[in-house]
mmCIF file of C-alpha atoms in Angstrom:
data_model
loop_
_atom_site.group_PDB
_atom_site.id
_atom_site.type_symbol
_atom_site.label_atom_id
_atom_site.label_comp_id
_atom_site.label_asym_id
_atom_site.label_seq_id
_atom_site.Cartn_x
_atom_site.Cartn_y
_atom_site.Cartn_z
ATOM 1 C CA MET A 28 156.102 -127.005 -78.981
ATOM 2 C CA SER A 29 156.646 -123.192 -79.609
ATOM 3 C CA LYS A 30 153.366 -121.699 -80.545
ATOM 4 C CA VAL A 31 152.205 -118.067 -81.335
ATOM 5 C CA CYS A 32 149.869 -116.920 -78.462
ATOM 6 C CA GLU A 33 147.148 -114.225 -78.593
ATOM 7 C CA ILE A 34 146.060 -112.196 -75.663
ATOM 8 C CA GLU A 35 143.175 -109.750 -75.944
ATOM 9 C CA LEU A 36 144.100 -106.295 -74.429
ATOM 10 C CA ILE A 37 141.928 -103.416 -73.244
ATOM 11 C CA ALA A 38 144.550 -101.032 -74.643
ATOM 12 C CA ARG A 39 142.646 -98.720 -77.082
ATOM 13 C CA ASN A 40 144.937 -95.784 -76.815
ATOM 14 C CA ILE A 41 148.165 -96.202 -78.638
ATOM 15 C CA ALA A 42 149.624 -93.437 -76.346
ATOM 16 C CA ASP A 43 149.625 -95.756 -73.416
ATOM 17 C CA VAL A 44 151.368 -98.420 -75.326
ATOM 18 C CA GLN A 45 154.103 -95.709 -76.188
ATOM 19 C CA ALA A 46 154.317 -94.689 -72.352
ATOM 20 C CA MET A 47 154.601 -98.364 -71.417
ATOM 21 C CA CYS A 48 157.466 -99.152 -73.983
ATOM 22 C CA ALA A 49 159.299 -95.863 -72.631
ATOM 23 C CA LYS A 50 159.027 -96.976 -68.918
ATOM 24 C CA LEU A 51 160.142 -100.573 -69.588
ATOM 25 C CA GLY A 52 162.931 -99.587 -72.153
ATOM 26 C CA HIS A 53 161.175 -101.248 -75.100
ATOM 27 C CA THR A 54 160.842 -99.743 -78.602
ATOM 28 C CA LEU A 55 157.577 -99.438 -80.334
ATOM 29 C CA ARG A 56 157.774 -99.705 -84.053
ATOM 30 C CA GLN A 57 154.943 -99.085 -86.615
ATOM 31 C CA ARG A 58 154.390 -101.905 -89.078
ATOM 32 C CA GLY A 59 156.449 -105.029 -88.550
ATOM 33 C CA ARG A 60 156.319 -108.626 -88.402
ATOM 34 C CA LEU A 61 155.985 -110.784 -85.244
ATOM 35 C CA ARG A 62 159.413 -112.738 -84.636
ATOM 36 C CA TRP A 63 159.148 -115.928 -82.849
ATOM 37 C CA TYR A 64 160.613 -119.415 -82.642
ATOM 38 C CA ARG A 65 164.053 -119.279 -84.131
ATOM 39 C CA THR A 66 163.512 -116.032 -85.468
ATOM 40 C CA GLN A 67 160.644 -117.153 -87.979
ATOM 41 C CA GLU A 68 158.475 -114.235 -89.102
ATOM 42 C CA GLY A 69 154.873 -114.295 -88.246
ATOM 43 C CA GLU A 70 151.980 -112.119 -89.406
ATOM 44 C CA GLU A 71 152.118 -108.619 -90.301
ATOM 45 C CA CYS A 72 151.258 -106.256 -87.244
ATOM 46 C CA GLU A 73 150.116 -102.430 -86.962
ATOM 47 C CA TYR A 74 152.925 -102.389 -84.228
ATOM 48 C CA THR A 75 155.693 -104.457 -82.772
ATOM 49 C CA ILE A 76 157.113 -103.986 -79.375
ATOM 50 C CA GLU A 77 161.095 -104.753 -79.745
ATOM 51 C CA LEU A 78 162.277 -105.794 -76.379
ATOM 52 C CA SER A 79 165.050 -103.999 -74.488
ATOM 53 C CA ASP A 80 168.413 -105.777 -74.055
ATOM 54 C CA SER A 81 167.762 -106.262 -70.421
ATOM 55 C CA VAL A 82 165.037 -108.831 -70.984
ATOM 56 C CA LEU A 83 166.908 -112.126 -70.353
ATOM 57 C CA ASP A 84 165.897 -115.767 -70.683
ATOM 58 C CA LYS A 85 166.403 -118.363 -67.852
ATOM 59 C CA TYR A 86 169.954 -118.844 -69.137
ATOM 60 C CA GLU A 87 170.642 -115.124 -68.845
ATOM 61 C CA ARG A 88 170.699 -114.538 -72.609
ATOM 62 C CA PRO A 89 168.943 -111.657 -74.190
ATOM 63 C CA VAL A 90 165.706 -112.524 -75.833
ATOM 64 C CA ASN A 91 165.275 -109.501 -77.947
ATOM 65 C CA LYS A 92 167.090 -110.750 -81.037
ATOM 66 C CA LYS A 93 164.876 -113.584 -81.444
ATOM 67 C CA TYR A 94 161.439 -112.415 -80.169
ATOM 68 C CA ASN A 95 159.368 -109.348 -80.132
ATOM 69 C CA ILE A 96 155.592 -108.771 -79.367
ATOM 70 C CA GLY A 97 153.047 -107.768 -82.004
ATOM 71 C CA LEU A 98 150.007 -105.627 -81.553
ATOM 72 C CA LYS A 99 147.148 -106.513 -84.177
ATOM 73 C CA ARG A 100 144.387 -103.888 -84.181
ATOM 74 C CA GLN A 101 140.992 -105.420 -83.835
ATOM 75 C CA PRO A 102 137.638 -104.150 -85.456
ATOM 76 C CA ASP A 103 136.585 -102.523 -82.171
ATOM 77 C CA GLY A 104 139.742 -100.606 -82.040
ATOM 78 C CA SER A 105 141.417 -102.581 -79.358
ATOM 79 C CA TYR A 106 144.783 -104.434 -79.574
ATOM 80 C CA LYS A 107 145.393 -108.153 -79.633
ATOM 81 C CA LEU A 108 148.894 -108.989 -78.339
ATOM 82 C CA LEU A 109 150.751 -111.656 -80.151
ATOM 83 C CA HIS A 110 153.851 -113.421 -78.997
ATOM 84 C CA ASP A 111 155.721 -116.761 -78.880
ATOM 85 C CA ASN A 112 154.604 -118.982 -75.788
ATOM 86 C CA ALA A 113 158.437 -120.049 -75.220
ATOM 87 C CA MET A 114 161.042 -117.226 -75.135
ATOM 88 C CA ASN A 115 163.142 -119.218 -73.216
ATOM 89 C CA GLY A 116 164.205 -120.662 -76.344
ATOM 90 C CA ALA A 117 163.249 -124.026 -75.162
ATOM 91 C CA GLU A 118 159.760 -125.801 -75.543
ATOM 92 C CA ALA A 119 156.945 -124.762 -73.229
ATOM 93 C CA PRO A 120 155.348 -127.525 -71.292
ATOM 94 C CA SER A 121 152.399 -127.525 -73.756
ATOM 95 C CA ALA A 122 151.057 -125.439 -76.470
ATOM 96 C CA ASP A 123 148.566 -123.963 -74.138
ATOM 97 C CA THR A 124 151.021 -122.733 -71.701
ATOM 98 C CA MET A 125 153.743 -119.950 -71.439
ATOM 99 C CA ASP A 126 157.305 -120.545 -70.115
ATOM 100 C CA GLU A 127 158.534 -118.619 -67.150
ATOM 101 C CA THR A 128 160.469 -115.872 -69.294
ATOM 102 C CA THR A 129 157.266 -115.437 -71.340
ATOM 103 C CA ARG A 130 155.173 -115.115 -68.294
ATOM 104 C CA ARG A 131 157.440 -112.485 -66.918
ATOM 105 C CA VAL A 132 157.762 -110.468 -70.128
ATOM 106 C CA VAL A 133 154.154 -110.426 -71.099
ATOM 107 C CA GLY A 134 153.196 -110.014 -67.418
ATOM 108 C CA ALA A 135 155.123 -106.846 -67.235
ATOM 109 C CA VAL A 136 153.772 -105.404 -70.387
ATOM 110 C CA LYS A 137 150.281 -106.127 -69.386
ATOM 111 C CA GLN A 138 150.837 -104.606 -65.910
ATOM 112 C CA ARG A 139 152.452 -101.529 -67.206
ATOM 113 C CA LEU A 140 149.854 -100.872 -69.839
ATOM 114 C CA ALA A 141 147.206 -101.048 -67.098
ATOM 115 C CA VAL A 142 149.177 -98.515 -65.032
ATOM 116 C CA GLU A 143 149.504 -96.196 -67.990
ATOM 117 C CA ALA A 144 145.633 -96.499 -68.742
ATOM 118 C CA VAL A 145 144.966 -95.585 -65.171
ATOM 119 C CA ARG A 146 147.482 -92.636 -65.320
ATOM 120 C CA ARG A 147 145.681 -91.259 -68.550
ATOM 121 C CA THR A 148 142.074 -91.649 -66.837
ATOM 122 C CA THR A 149 143.334 -89.949 -63.570
ATOM 123 C CA ALA A 150 144.818 -86.963 -65.443
ATOM 124 C CA ARG A 151 141.489 -86.617 -67.448
ATOM 125 C CA ASN A 152 139.486 -86.622 -64.212
ATOM 126 C CA ARG A 153 141.750 -84.433 -62.415
ATOM 127 C CA GLN A 154 142.743 -86.959 -59.873
ATOM 128 C CA ARG A 155 146.231 -87.696 -58.514
ATOM 129 C CA MET A 156 147.839 -91.039 -58.807
ATOM 130 C CA VAL A 157 150.535 -92.573 -56.668
ATOM 131 C CA GLU A 158 152.402 -95.519 -57.964
ATOM 132 C CA ARG A 159 154.715 -97.878 -55.916
ATOM 133 C CA VAL A 160 156.650 -100.883 -57.053
ATOM 134 C CA LEU A 161 156.444 -103.607 -54.388
ATOM 135 C CA ALA A 162 159.185 -106.081 -53.385
ATOM 136 C CA ASP A 163 157.684 -108.830 -55.727
ATOM 137 C CA GLY A 164 157.583 -106.335 -58.827
ATOM 138 C CA THR A 165 153.995 -105.810 -58.763
ATOM 139 C CA ILE A 166 152.716 -102.273 -59.016
ATOM 140 C CA GLN A 167 150.365 -100.609 -56.584
ATOM 141 C CA VAL A 168 148.423 -97.696 -57.795
ATOM 142 C CA ASP A 169 146.570 -95.432 -55.452
ATOM 143 C CA VAL A 170 144.018 -92.826 -56.841
ATOM 144 C CA TYR A 171 143.093 -89.718 -54.886
ATOM 145 C CA ASP A 172 140.478 -87.158 -55.782
ATOM 146 C CA THR A 173 141.870 -83.639 -55.775
ATOM 147 C CA GLU A 174 139.948 -80.469 -54.955
ATOM 148 C CA ARG A 175 138.415 -78.946 -58.117
#
């Protein structure tokens, strides 16, 4: 069964979201509706992340025409991530799980957001950050103090 999932993020700075989108090739749009299962429109969001053409499902079809990711602002200023749990176009094993494509897409977004938050913090603290993408796609970040 296709279901809209909500994931709470630590993203409080929209500049981090903009940097993440630029790095992953996605487009950030202000005010939009969540698109999910069979292009049904969900709730209104402060921002939507329109996925790049390079995001493919398990059948090698682009998912961006059917799905996007919504960012819903919370009272504390953070953003909740809204998305379909079955971006493969087929049903996820259960309403409480995500399919392989969704895990990959959402995982990349969350990982890149974390990296951008570290980048902003290290710049503010006058530290140096070195980023490496490992063979499995995970990102390793090393932070070094610089002399002041």
